[in-house]
PDB file of C-alpha atoms in Angstrom:
ATOM      1  CA  UNK A 780      -0.020   0.071   0.151  1.00 38.00           C
ATOM      2  CA  UNK A 781       1.371   3.503  -0.815  1.00 40.00           C
ATOM      3  CA  UNK A 782       2.184   5.791   2.018  1.00 43.00           C
ATOM      4  CA  UNK A 783       0.705   8.622   0.256  1.00 42.00           C
ATOM      5  CA  UNK A 784       3.822  10.731  -0.151  1.00 46.00           C
ATOM      6  CA  UNK A 785       3.609  10.246  -3.995  1.00 56.00           C
ATOM      7  CA  UNK A 786       0.000   9.965  -4.517  1.00 60.00           C
ATOM      8  CA  UNK A 787      -0.596  13.356  -5.761  1.00 72.00           C
ATOM      9  CA  UNK A 788      -3.388  13.886  -3.503  1.00 80.00           C
ATOM     10  CA  UNK A 789      -4.072  17.111  -1.595  1.00 82.00           C
ATOM     11  CA  UNK A 790      -2.406  16.983   2.114  1.00 85.00           C
ATOM     12  CA  UNK A 791      -6.057  17.123   3.638  1.00 85.00           C
ATOM     13  CA  UNK A 792      -7.173  14.069   1.415  1.00 84.00           C
ATOM     14  CA  UNK A 793      -3.789  12.138   2.268  1.00 85.00           C
ATOM     15  CA  UNK A 794      -4.453  12.937   6.104  1.00 87.00           C
ATOM     16  CA  UNK A 795      -8.052  11.538   5.673  1.00 85.00           C
ATOM     17  CA  UNK A 796      -6.835   8.323   3.959  1.00 86.00           C
ATOM     18  CA  UNK A 797      -4.163   7.640   6.894  1.00 87.00           C
ATOM     19  CA  UNK A 798      -6.728   8.055   9.651  1.00 85.00           C
ATOM     20  CA  UNK A 799      -8.986   5.259   7.722  1.00 84.00           C
ATOM     21  CA  UNK A 800      -6.046   3.263   7.760  1.00 85.00           C
ATOM     22  CA  UNK A 801      -5.197   3.846  11.443  1.00 86.00           C
ATOM     23  CA  UNK A 802      -8.527   3.308  12.671  1.00 85.00           C
ATOM     24  CA  UNK A 803      -9.365   0.010  10.970  1.00 81.00           C
ATOM     25  CA  UNK A 804     -12.843   1.157  10.239  1.00 83.00           C
ATOM     26  CA  UNK A 805     -14.305   2.159   6.966  1.00 86.00           C
ATOM     27  CA  UNK A 806     -17.549   4.322   5.947  1.00 84.00           C
ATOM     28  CA  UNK A 807     -19.423   3.868   2.919  1.00 86.00           C
ATOM     29  CA  UNK A 808     -22.605   5.035   0.779  1.00 86.00           C
ATOM     30  CA  UNK A 809     -23.760   1.530   0.441  1.00 90.00           C
ATOM     31  CA  UNK A 810     -27.278   0.463   1.333  1.00 92.00           C
ATOM     32  CA  UNK A 811     -27.690  -2.835   3.524  1.00 93.00           C
ATOM     33  CA  UNK A 812     -28.671  -4.841   0.362  1.00 94.00           C
ATOM     34  CA  UNK A 813     -25.654  -3.300  -1.739  1.00 94.00           C
ATOM     35  CA  UNK A 814     -23.213  -4.330   1.103  1.00 93.00           C
ATOM     36  CA  UNK A 815     -24.740  -7.862   1.272  1.00 94.00           C
ATOM     37  CA  UNK A 816     -24.580  -8.120  -2.664  1.00 95.00           C
ATOM     38  CA  UNK A 817     -20.931  -6.987  -2.868  1.00 94.00           C
ATOM     39  CA  UNK A 818     -19.841  -9.234  -0.081  1.00 93.00           C
ATOM     40  CA  UNK A 819     -21.455 -12.327  -2.020  1.00 94.00           C
ATOM     41  CA  UNK A 820     -18.985 -11.987  -4.857  1.00 93.00           C
ATOM     42  CA  UNK A 821     -15.820 -11.867  -2.432  1.00 93.00           C
ATOM     43  CA  UNK A 822     -15.484  -8.073  -2.412  1.00 94.00           C
ATOM     44  CA  UNK A 823     -15.601  -5.984   0.865  1.00 92.00           C
ATOM     45  CA  UNK A 824     -15.762  -2.159   1.259  1.00 93.00           C
ATOM     46  CA  UNK A 825     -12.566  -0.324   2.379  1.00 92.00           C
ATOM     47  CA  UNK A 826     -13.903   3.082   2.417  1.00 92.00           C
ATOM     48  CA  UNK A 827     -15.662   6.006   0.997  1.00 93.00           C
ATOM     49  CA  UNK A 828     -13.928   8.207  -1.671  1.00 94.00           C
ATOM     50  CA  UNK A 829     -14.091  11.433  -3.182  1.00 94.00           C
ATOM     51  CA  UNK A 830     -12.559  13.523  -6.324  1.00 94.00           C
ATOM     52  CA  UNK A 831     -13.416  16.955  -6.862  1.00 93.00           C
ATOM     53  CA  UNK A 832     -12.219  19.762  -9.354  1.00 93.00           C
ATOM     54  CA  UNK A 833     -13.431  23.242  -9.772  1.00 94.00           C
ATOM     55  CA  UNK A 834     -13.360  24.678 -13.039  1.00 94.00           C
ATOM     56  CA  UNK A 835     -13.811  27.974 -14.544  1.00 89.00           C
ATOM     57  CA  UNK A 836     -15.608  27.562 -17.861  1.00 82.00           C
ATOM     58  CA  UNK A 837     -14.301  30.678 -19.817  1.00 80.00           C
ATOM     59  CA  UNK A 838     -13.797  30.232 -23.588  1.00 74.00           C
ATOM     60  CA  UNK A 839     -16.470  27.965 -24.957  1.00 80.00           C
ATOM     61  CA  UNK A 840     -16.236  28.295 -28.698  1.00 79.00           C
ATOM     62  CA  UNK A 841     -19.379  28.172 -30.574  1.00 73.00           C
ATOM     63  CA  UNK A 842     -19.346  32.217 -31.153  1.00 74.00           C
ATOM     64  CA  UNK A 843     -19.943  32.057 -34.812  1.00 73.00           C
ATOM     65  CA  UNK A 844     -23.367  30.706 -36.272  1.00 72.00           C
ATOM     66  CA  UNK A 845     -22.702  28.799 -39.532  1.00 65.00           C
ATOM     67  CA  UNK A 846     -26.302  28.575 -40.207  1.00 62.00           C
ATOM     68  CA  UNK A 847     -27.248  32.152 -40.356  1.00 59.00           C
ATOM     69  CA  UNK A 848     -25.952  32.429 -43.916  1.00 57.00           C
ATOM     70  CA  UNK A 849     -27.254  29.359 -45.827  1.00 55.00           C
ATOM     71  CA  UNK A 850     -29.548  31.019 -48.143  1.00 51.00           C
ATOM     72  CA  UNK A 851     -32.384  33.429 -47.253  1.00 50.00           C
ATOM     73  CA  UNK A 852     -36.051  33.222 -46.793  1.00 47.00           C
ATOM     74  CA  UNK A 853     -38.436  35.989 -45.661  1.00 49.00           C
ATOM     75  CA  UNK A 854     -37.345  38.746 -43.211  1.00 51.00           C
ATOM     76  CA  UNK A 855     -33.731  37.974 -43.590  1.00 52.00           C
ATOM     77  CA  UNK A 856     -33.956  34.278 -41.851  1.00 54.00           C
ATOM     78  CA  UNK A 857     -32.240  31.509 -43.928  1.00 55.00           C
ATOM     79  CA  UNK A 858     -34.586  29.131 -45.579  1.00 63.00           C
ATOM     80  CA  UNK A 859     -32.987  26.010 -44.011  1.00 67.00           C
ATOM     81  CA  UNK A 860     -30.330  25.905 -41.582  1.00 74.00           C
ATOM     82  CA  UNK A 861     -27.536  23.793 -40.617  1.00 82.00           C
ATOM     83  CA  UNK A 862     -26.671  22.077 -37.383  1.00 86.00           C
ATOM     84  CA  UNK A 863     -23.140  22.072 -36.114  1.00 87.00           C
ATOM     85  CA  UNK A 864     -21.996  19.550 -33.284  1.00 90.00           C
ATOM     86  CA  UNK A 865     -18.936  19.656 -30.997  1.00 91.00           C
ATOM     87  CA  UNK A 866     -17.529  16.419 -32.360  1.00 90.00           C
ATOM     88  CA  UNK A 867     -17.162  18.034 -35.933  1.00 85.00           C
ATOM     89  CA  UNK A 868     -14.045  19.831 -34.683  1.00 77.00           C
ATOM     90  CA  UNK A 869     -14.556  23.061 -36.771  1.00 71.00           C
ATOM     91  CA  UNK A 870     -14.219  26.293 -35.448  1.00 66.00           C
ATOM     92  CA  UNK A 871     -17.984  27.185 -35.071  1.00 68.00           C
ATOM     93  CA  UNK A 872     -18.394  24.239 -32.576  1.00 79.00           C
ATOM     94  CA  UNK A 873     -18.586  24.320 -28.986  1.00 87.00           C
ATOM     95  CA  UNK A 874     -15.286  21.811 -28.932  1.00 87.00           C
ATOM     96  CA  UNK A 875     -13.303  23.889 -26.274  1.00 87.00           C
ATOM     97  CA  UNK A 876     -16.461  23.630 -23.885  1.00 89.00           C
ATOM     98  CA  UNK A 877     -16.722  19.982 -24.325  1.00 92.00           C
ATOM     99  CA  UNK A 878     -12.828  19.363 -23.829  1.00 92.00           C
ATOM    100  CA  UNK A 879     -13.231  21.317 -20.705  1.00 92.00           C
ATOM    101  CA  UNK A 880     -16.186  18.971 -19.472  1.00 92.00           C
ATOM    102  CA  UNK A 881     -14.352  15.920 -20.253  1.00 94.00           C
ATOM    103  CA  UNK A 882     -11.086  17.244 -18.405  1.00 95.00           C
ATOM    104  CA  UNK A 883     -12.811  18.175 -15.362  1.00 95.00           C
ATOM    105  CA  UNK A 884     -14.976  15.131 -15.157  1.00 95.00           C
ATOM    106  CA  UNK A 885     -11.801  12.972 -15.550  1.00 95.00           C
ATOM    107  CA  UNK A 886      -9.951  14.915 -13.081  1.00 95.00           C
ATOM    108  CA  UNK A 887     -12.379  14.188 -10.197  1.00 95.00           C
ATOM    109  CA  UNK A 888     -12.432  10.590 -11.237  1.00 96.00           C
ATOM    110  CA  UNK A 889      -8.709  10.186 -11.207  1.00 95.00           C
ATOM    111  CA  UNK A 890      -8.536  11.852  -7.924  1.00 94.00           C
ATOM    112  CA  UNK A 891     -11.198   9.419  -6.490  1.00 95.00           C
ATOM    113  CA  UNK A 892      -9.302   6.597  -7.934  1.00 95.00           C
ATOM    114  CA  UNK A 893      -6.272   7.966  -6.122  1.00 93.00           C
ATOM    115  CA  UNK A 894      -7.878   7.573  -2.824  1.00 93.00           C
ATOM    116  CA  UNK A 895      -9.029   4.173  -3.628  1.00 94.00           C
ATOM    117  CA  UNK A 896      -5.523   3.161  -4.104  1.00 92.00           C
ATOM    118  CA  UNK A 897      -4.289   4.664  -0.989  1.00 92.00           C
ATOM    119  CA  UNK A 898      -6.942   2.519   0.897  1.00 92.00           C
ATOM    120  CA  UNK A 899      -5.943  -0.652  -0.875  1.00 91.00           C
ATOM    121  CA  UNK A 900      -9.045  -0.800  -3.029  1.00 93.00           C
ATOM    122  CA  UNK A 901      -9.415  -2.642  -6.525  1.00 95.00           C
ATOM    123  CA  UNK A 902     -12.334  -0.473  -7.607  1.00 95.00           C
ATOM    124  CA  UNK A 903     -14.770   1.962  -6.791  1.00 96.00           C
ATOM    125  CA  UNK A 904     -18.757   1.352  -7.005  1.00 96.00           C
ATOM    126  CA  UNK A 905     -21.785   3.147  -6.781  1.00 95.00           C
ATOM    127  CA  UNK A 906     -19.955   6.266  -8.093  1.00 96.00           C
ATOM    128  CA  UNK A 907     -22.036   9.405  -8.177  1.00 95.00           C
ATOM    129  CA  UNK A 908     -21.088  12.235 -10.660  1.00 93.00           C
ATOM    130  CA  UNK A 909     -22.259  15.527 -10.134  1.00 93.00           C
ATOM    131  CA  UNK A 910     -21.929  19.363 -11.306  1.00 91.00           C
ATOM    132  CA  UNK A 911     -22.626  22.417  -9.267  1.00 91.00           C
ATOM    133  CA  UNK A 912     -22.175  25.870  -9.164  1.00 88.00           C
ATOM    134  CA  UNK A 913     -19.114  27.027  -7.019  1.00 89.00           C
ATOM    135  CA  UNK A 914     -20.250  29.949  -4.803  1.00 89.00           C
ATOM    136  CA  UNK A 915     -17.400  32.294  -5.809  1.00 85.00           C
ATOM    137  CA  UNK A 916     -17.729  31.307  -9.555  1.00 84.00           C
ATOM    138  CA  UNK A 917     -17.070  28.479 -11.653  1.00 89.00           C
ATOM    139  CA  UNK A 918     -18.199  24.918 -11.632  1.00 90.00           C
ATOM    140  CA  UNK A 919     -17.639  21.985  -9.058  1.00 94.00           C
ATOM    141  CA  UNK A 920     -17.073  18.492 -10.590  1.00 95.00           C
ATOM    142  CA  UNK A 921     -17.539  15.884  -8.044  1.00 96.00           C
ATOM    143  CA  UNK A 922     -17.070  11.993  -8.009  1.00 96.00           C
ATOM    144  CA  UNK A 923     -17.910   9.999  -4.730  1.00 96.00           C
ATOM    145  CA  UNK A 924     -18.213   6.433  -4.376  1.00 95.00           C
ATOM    146  CA  UNK A 925     -17.355   3.262  -2.054  1.00 95.00           C
ATOM    147  CA  UNK A 926     -13.812   1.611  -2.683  1.00 95.00           C
ATOM    148  CA  UNK A 927     -14.076  -2.020  -2.534  1.00 95.00           C
ATOM    149  CA  UNK A 928     -11.274  -4.832  -2.692  1.00 93.00           C
ATOM    150  CA  UNK A 929     -11.198  -8.511  -3.109  1.00 92.00           C
ATOM    151  CA  UNK A 930      -8.334  -9.999  -0.682  1.00 87.00           C
ATOM    152  CA  UNK A 931      -5.732 -11.918  -2.450  1.00 81.00           C
ATOM    153  CA  UNK A 932      -6.687 -10.206  -6.026  1.00 77.00           C
ATOM    154  CA  UNK A 933      -4.401  -7.914  -8.259  1.00 74.00           C
ATOM    155  CA  UNK A 934      -5.575  -5.559 -10.673  1.00 76.00           C
ATOM    156  CA  UNK A 935      -3.188  -3.323 -12.936  1.00 78.00           C
ATOM    157  CA  UNK A 936      -5.463  -0.210 -11.868  1.00 88.00           C
ATOM    158  CA  UNK A 937      -8.576   0.446  -9.850  1.00 93.00           C
ATOM    159  CA  UNK A 938     -11.972   0.235 -11.591  1.00 95.00           C
ATOM    160  CA  UNK A 939     -14.634   2.651 -11.482  1.00 96.00           C
ATOM    161  CA  UNK A 940     -18.626   1.849 -11.864  1.00 96.00           C
ATOM    162  CA  UNK A 941     -21.623   3.933 -11.399  1.00 96.00           C
ATOM    163  CA  UNK A 942     -23.410   0.398 -10.850  1.00 94.00           C
ATOM    164  CA  UNK A 943     -25.296  -0.230  -7.772  1.00 94.00           C
ATOM    165  CA  UNK A 944     -23.893  -2.993  -5.370  1.00 94.00           C
ATOM    166  CA  UNK A 945     -26.646  -5.505  -6.536  1.00 95.00           C
ATOM    167  CA  UNK A 946     -26.022  -4.701 -10.253  1.00 95.00           C
ATOM    168  CA  UNK A 947     -22.128  -4.993  -9.686  1.00 95.00           C
ATOM    169  CA  UNK A 948     -22.467  -8.635  -8.087  1.00 95.00           C
ATOM    170  CA  UNK A 949     -24.987  -9.628 -11.199  1.00 95.00           C
ATOM    171  CA  UNK A 950     -22.532  -8.498 -13.555  1.00 94.00           C
ATOM    172  CA  UNK A 951     -19.628 -10.357 -11.605  1.00 93.00           C
ATOM    173  CA  UNK A 952     -21.369 -13.564 -11.236  1.00 92.00           C
ATOM    174  CA  UNK A 953     -22.151 -13.391 -14.892  1.00 92.00           C
ATOM    175  CA  UNK A 954     -18.424 -13.216 -15.797  1.00 92.00           C
ATOM    176  CA  UNK A 955     -18.078  -9.395 -16.537  1.00 94.00           C
ATOM    177  CA  UNK A 956     -16.163  -6.946 -14.559  1.00 94.00           C
ATOM    178  CA  UNK A 957     -16.282  -3.017 -14.721  1.00 95.00           C
ATOM    179  CA  UNK A 958     -13.275  -1.371 -16.226  1.00 96.00           C
ATOM    180  CA  UNK A 959     -14.085   2.384 -15.765  1.00 96.00           C
ATOM    181  CA  UNK A 960     -16.684   5.190 -16.065  1.00 97.00           C
ATOM    182  CA  UNK A 961     -17.276   5.903 -19.854  1.00 97.00           C
ATOM    183  CA  UNK A 962     -18.371   9.396 -20.899  1.00 97.00           C
ATOM    184  CA  UNK A 963     -20.092  10.573 -24.176  1.00 96.00           C
ATOM    185  CA  UNK A 964     -20.579  14.624 -24.424  1.00 96.00           C
ATOM    186  CA  UNK A 965     -21.865  16.601 -27.227  1.00 95.00           C
ATOM    187  CA  UNK A 966     -22.951  20.288 -27.673  1.00 93.00           C
ATOM    188  CA  UNK A 967     -24.935  21.011 -30.790  1.00 91.00           C
ATOM    189  CA  UNK A 968     -26.255  24.482 -32.235  1.00 90.00           C
ATOM    190  CA  UNK A 969     -28.727  25.316 -34.655  1.00 88.00           C
ATOM    191  CA  UNK A 970     -29.826  28.893 -36.288  1.00 84.00           C
ATOM    192  CA  UNK A 971     -33.567  29.288 -36.355  1.00 84.00           C
ATOM    193  CA  UNK A 972     -34.343  29.053 -39.968  1.00 82.00           C
ATOM    194  CA  UNK A 973     -37.183  30.173 -41.635  1.00 80.00           C
ATOM    195  CA  UNK A 974     -38.736  26.832 -41.671  1.00 82.00           C
ATOM    196  CA  UNK A 975     -38.406  26.454 -37.846  1.00 84.00           C
ATOM    197  CA  UNK A 976     -39.873  29.850 -37.599  1.00 82.00           C
ATOM    198  CA  UNK A 977     -42.707  29.055 -39.645  1.00 85.00           C
ATOM    199  CA  UNK A 978     -43.390  25.394 -37.854  1.00 86.00           C
ATOM    200  CA  UNK A 979     -43.423  27.236 -34.524  1.00 86.00           C
ATOM    201  CA  UNK A 980     -46.196  29.496 -35.142  1.00 84.00           C
ATOM    202  CA  UNK A 981     -49.430  29.346 -33.426  1.00 84.00           C
ATOM    203  CA  UNK A 982     -51.290  28.721 -36.916  1.00 83.00           C
ATOM    204  CA  UNK A 983     -48.818  25.774 -37.932  1.00 82.00           C
ATOM    205  CA  UNK A 984     -50.953  23.465 -35.935  1.00 84.00           C
ATOM    206  CA  UNK A 985     -49.530  20.119 -34.828  1.00 88.00           C
ATOM    207  CA  UNK A 986     -46.691  19.567 -36.873  1.00 85.00           C
ATOM    208  CA  UNK A 987     -42.989  18.401 -36.608  1.00 90.00           C
ATOM    209  CA  UNK A 988     -40.470  21.156 -36.184  1.00 90.00           C
ATOM    210  CA  UNK A 989     -37.765  19.713 -38.458  1.00 89.00           C
ATOM    211  CA  UNK A 990     -34.957  22.146 -37.426  1.00 89.00           C
ATOM    212  CA  UNK A 991     -35.452  21.098 -33.553  1.00 91.00           C
ATOM    213  CA  UNK A 992     -35.710  17.297 -34.321  1.00 93.00           C
ATOM    214  CA  UNK A 993     -32.294  17.731 -36.318  1.00 92.00           C
ATOM    215  CA  UNK A 994     -30.266  19.525 -33.706  1.00 93.00           C
ATOM    216  CA  UNK A 995     -31.470  16.921 -31.099  1.00 95.00           C
ATOM    217  CA  UNK A 996     -30.942  13.810 -33.271  1.00 96.00           C
ATOM    218  CA  UNK A 997     -27.553  15.159 -34.338  1.00 95.00           C
ATOM    219  CA  UNK A 998     -26.153  15.982 -31.061  1.00 96.00           C
ATOM    220  CA  UNK A 999     -27.467  12.851 -29.321  1.00 96.00           C
ATOM    221  CA  UNK A1000     -25.849  10.880 -32.112  1.00 96.00           C
ATOM    222  CA  UNK A1001     -22.301  12.535 -31.553  1.00 96.00           C
ATOM    223  CA  UNK A1002     -22.649  12.148 -27.985  1.00 96.00           C
ATOM    224  CA  UNK A1003     -23.034   8.250 -28.648  1.00 97.00           C
ATOM    225  CA  UNK A1004     -20.079   8.252 -30.969  1.00 96.00           C
ATOM    226  CA  UNK A1005     -18.077  10.022 -28.293  1.00 96.00           C
ATOM    227  CA  UNK A1006     -19.106   7.270 -25.662  1.00 97.00           C
ATOM    228  CA  UNK A1007     -18.042   4.594 -28.007  1.00 97.00           C
ATOM    229  CA  UNK A1008     -14.746   6.003 -28.428  1.00 96.00           C
ATOM    230  CA  UNK A1009     -14.309   6.193 -24.642  1.00 97.00           C
ATOM    231  CA  UNK A1010     -15.219   2.850 -24.237  1.00 97.00           C
ATOM    232  CA  UNK A1011     -12.513   1.718 -26.785  1.00 96.00           C
ATOM    233  CA  UNK A1012     -10.097   4.250 -24.900  1.00 95.00           C
ATOM    234  CA  UNK A1013     -10.643   2.108 -21.761  1.00 95.00           C
ATOM    235  CA  UNK A1014     -10.219  -1.288 -23.607  1.00 95.00           C
ATOM    236  CA  UNK A1015     -13.614  -2.552 -22.684  1.00 96.00           C
ATOM    237  CA  UNK A1016     -15.955  -4.658 -24.667  1.00 96.00           C
ATOM    238  CA  UNK A1017     -19.173  -2.799 -24.007  1.00 96.00           C
ATOM    239  CA  UNK A1018     -20.874  -0.016 -21.735  1.00 96.00           C
ATOM    240  CA  UNK A1019     -24.118  -0.250 -19.521  1.00 95.00           C
ATOM    241  CA  UNK A1020     -25.341   3.132 -19.871  1.00 95.00           C
ATOM    242  CA  UNK A1021     -27.090   4.670 -16.805  1.00 93.00           C
ATOM    243  CA  UNK A1022     -27.211   8.477 -17.281  1.00 93.00           C
ATOM    244  CA  UNK A1023     -28.716  10.070 -20.673  1.00 95.00           C
ATOM    245  CA  UNK A1024     -29.459  13.718 -20.379  1.00 95.00           C
ATOM    246  CA  UNK A1025     -30.421  16.666 -22.699  1.00 95.00           C
ATOM    247  CA  UNK A1026     -30.258  20.082 -21.825  1.00 95.00           C
ATOM    248  CA  UNK A1027     -31.880  22.694 -24.358  1.00 94.00           C
ATOM    249  CA  UNK A1028     -31.358  26.375 -24.370  1.00 92.00           C
ATOM    250  CA  UNK A1029     -31.587  29.267 -26.778  1.00 90.00           C
ATOM    251  CA  UNK A1030     -29.542  32.347 -27.301  1.00 86.00           C
ATOM    252  CA  UNK A1031     -29.171  35.669 -29.101  1.00 86.00           C
ATOM    253  CA  UNK A1032     -27.564  34.709 -32.592  1.00 81.00           C
ATOM    254  CA  UNK A1033     -24.061  36.417 -32.658  1.00 78.00           C
ATOM    255  CA  UNK A1034     -24.125  36.810 -36.646  1.00 74.00           C
ATOM    256  CA  UNK A1035     -27.712  38.292 -37.004  1.00 75.00           C
ATOM    257  CA  UNK A1036     -29.236  40.645 -34.733  1.00 77.00           C
ATOM    258  CA  UNK A1037     -32.712  39.683 -33.647  1.00 77.00           C
ATOM    259  CA  UNK A1038     -32.155  36.156 -34.373  1.00 80.00           C
ATOM    260  CA  UNK A1039     -32.387  33.051 -32.180  1.00 83.00           C
ATOM    261  CA  UNK A1040     -29.996  30.091 -32.013  1.00 87.00           C
ATOM    262  CA  UNK A1041     -30.970  26.867 -30.168  1.00 89.00           C
ATOM    263  CA  UNK A1042     -28.344  24.868 -28.098  1.00 91.00           C
ATOM    264  CA  UNK A1043     -28.407  21.112 -26.817  1.00 94.00           C
ATOM    265  CA  UNK A1044     -26.028  19.639 -24.338  1.00 95.00           C
ATOM    266  CA  UNK A1045     -26.380  15.823 -24.634  1.00 96.00           C
ATOM    267  CA  UNK A1046     -24.364  13.538 -21.827  1.00 96.00           C
ATOM    268  CA  UNK A1047     -24.201   9.845 -21.660  1.00 96.00           C
ATOM    269  CA  UNK A1048     -22.476   8.458 -18.583  1.00 96.00           C
ATOM    270  CA  UNK A1049     -21.976   4.618 -18.040  1.00 96.00           C
ATOM    271  CA  UNK A1050     -19.971   1.521 -16.792  1.00 97.00           C
ATOM    272  CA  UNK A1051     -17.675   0.159 -19.473  1.00 97.00           C
ATOM    273  CA  UNK A1052     -17.344  -3.583 -18.801  1.00 97.00           C
ATOM    274  CA  UNK A1053     -15.116  -6.610 -19.969  1.00 95.00           C
ATOM    275  CA  UNK A1054     -15.667 -10.182 -19.863  1.00 93.00           C
ATOM    276  CA  UNK A1055     -13.143 -12.306 -17.667  1.00 85.00           C
ATOM    277  CA  UNK A1056     -14.796 -15.422 -17.936  1.00 76.00           C
ATOM    278  CA  UNK A1057     -17.514 -17.358 -19.681  1.00 68.00           C
ATOM    279  CA  UNK A1058     -20.517 -17.415 -17.198  1.00 59.00           C
ATOM    280  CA  UNK A1059     -21.357 -21.118 -16.400  1.00 58.00           C
ATOM    281  CA  UNK A1060     -24.771 -20.134 -16.261  1.00 56.00           C
ATOM    282  CA  UNK A1061     -24.895 -19.829 -20.229  1.00 50.00           C
ATOM    283  CA  UNK A1062     -25.121 -23.247 -20.592  1.00 52.00           C
ATOM    284  CA  UNK A1063     -27.878 -24.074 -18.180  1.00 56.00           C
ATOM    285  CA  UNK A1064     -31.349 -24.489 -19.748  1.00 56.00           C
ATOM    286  CA  UNK A1065     -34.003 -22.175 -18.170  1.00 62.00           C
ATOM    287  CA  UNK A1066     -36.579 -23.629 -16.153  1.00 62.00           C
ATOM    288  CA  UNK A1067     -39.961 -24.391 -17.386  1.00 61.00           C
ATOM    289  CA  UNK A1068     -42.970 -23.858 -15.496  1.00 63.00           C
ATOM    290  CA  UNK A1069     -46.302 -25.766 -16.282  1.00 63.00           C
ATOM    291  CA  UNK A1070     -49.724 -25.235 -15.101  1.00 60.00           C
ATOM    292  CA  UNK A1071     -52.668 -27.405 -16.228  1.00 62.00           C
ATOM    293  CA  UNK A1072     -55.439 -25.360 -17.536  1.00 67.00           C
ATOM    294  CA  UNK A1073     -58.262 -28.116 -16.165  1.00 68.00           C
ATOM    295  CA  UNK A1074     -59.536 -27.354 -12.657  1.00 67.00           C
ATOM    296  CA  UNK A1075     -60.849 -30.823 -11.957  1.00 70.00           C
ATOM    297  CA  UNK A1076     -57.543 -32.273 -12.545  1.00 68.00           C
ATOM    298  CA  UNK A1077     -55.762 -29.781 -10.379  1.00 63.00           C
ATOM    299  CA  UNK A1078     -58.068 -30.693  -7.543  1.00 68.00           C
ATOM    300  CA  UNK A1079     -57.825 -34.435  -8.294  1.00 67.00           C
ATOM    301  CA  UNK A1080     -54.177 -34.019  -8.058  1.00 64.00           C
ATOM    302  CA  UNK A1081     -54.431 -32.349  -4.660  1.00 62.00           C
ATOM    303  CA  UNK A1082     -56.622 -35.106  -3.185  1.00 60.00           C
ATOM    304  CA  UNK A1083     -54.022 -37.647  -4.271  1.00 59.00           C
ATOM    305  CA  UNK A1084     -51.319 -36.033  -2.597  1.00 56.00           C
ATOM    306  CA  UNK A1085     -53.192 -35.409   0.384  1.00 58.00           C
ATOM    307  CA  UNK A1086     -52.640 -32.785   3.264  1.00 56.00           C
TER     308      UNK A1086
END
């Protein structure tokens, strides 16, 4: 076990880890059912671990509006706009903002994992990733979970997982192991073109707003692609997605006075998993329940069996 001198943790975190090791006790955010489920796999809790990072998000990108000059309709609005997503990597997208969101979350996860190592843990379960406003400005990115270990086991690096204790046990008993938290983040933008303006008027009736559908679809698609890249980066076989969010806002268009853009931020969070052995249950045949639909036959069978 490391002594904490080269862990890279803040002094207050090193002191807390040392106190937990000296006391021989541990804390956790596990429920009773989660604790029992984790113990059934051979793992045991070693302590609650935390990672945090406060970031100021200044330059976000996306200050231009490529959709504002795609051909004009009435009143100076483009007839049909275009959608840009951060994954495109062009100067019009919100790439710098998304890069910061990744960096801040990964910093919090890495610091939480470092605390897990200090406690001699092999991984962290039940991780909660949160973002909150910092009182003096900026955003606080926080990761908190329960470090666990399997006596006698050895892992090259600790895993992180937002699975509950019960779900962790189900995966483990079926031959799967968490690898790490995978993230997929995308920010998309679309200028309100003439078609969108027309379709959102009161007199348009019940009709699809094609521009809004397009920006939602493309942003979610880009987030899924980023998630797949993160799973590949972790060397996992797949991912169990637990969180899918999409926040929508609008802004004054920076390219056309009096016009609006719509911005969508899509986030996917899940646990990347890898198979470590074939489940013996895969070869088992499922049980088949049979119930007679003849009530007289069921009654005769009860009489023959007796009380």
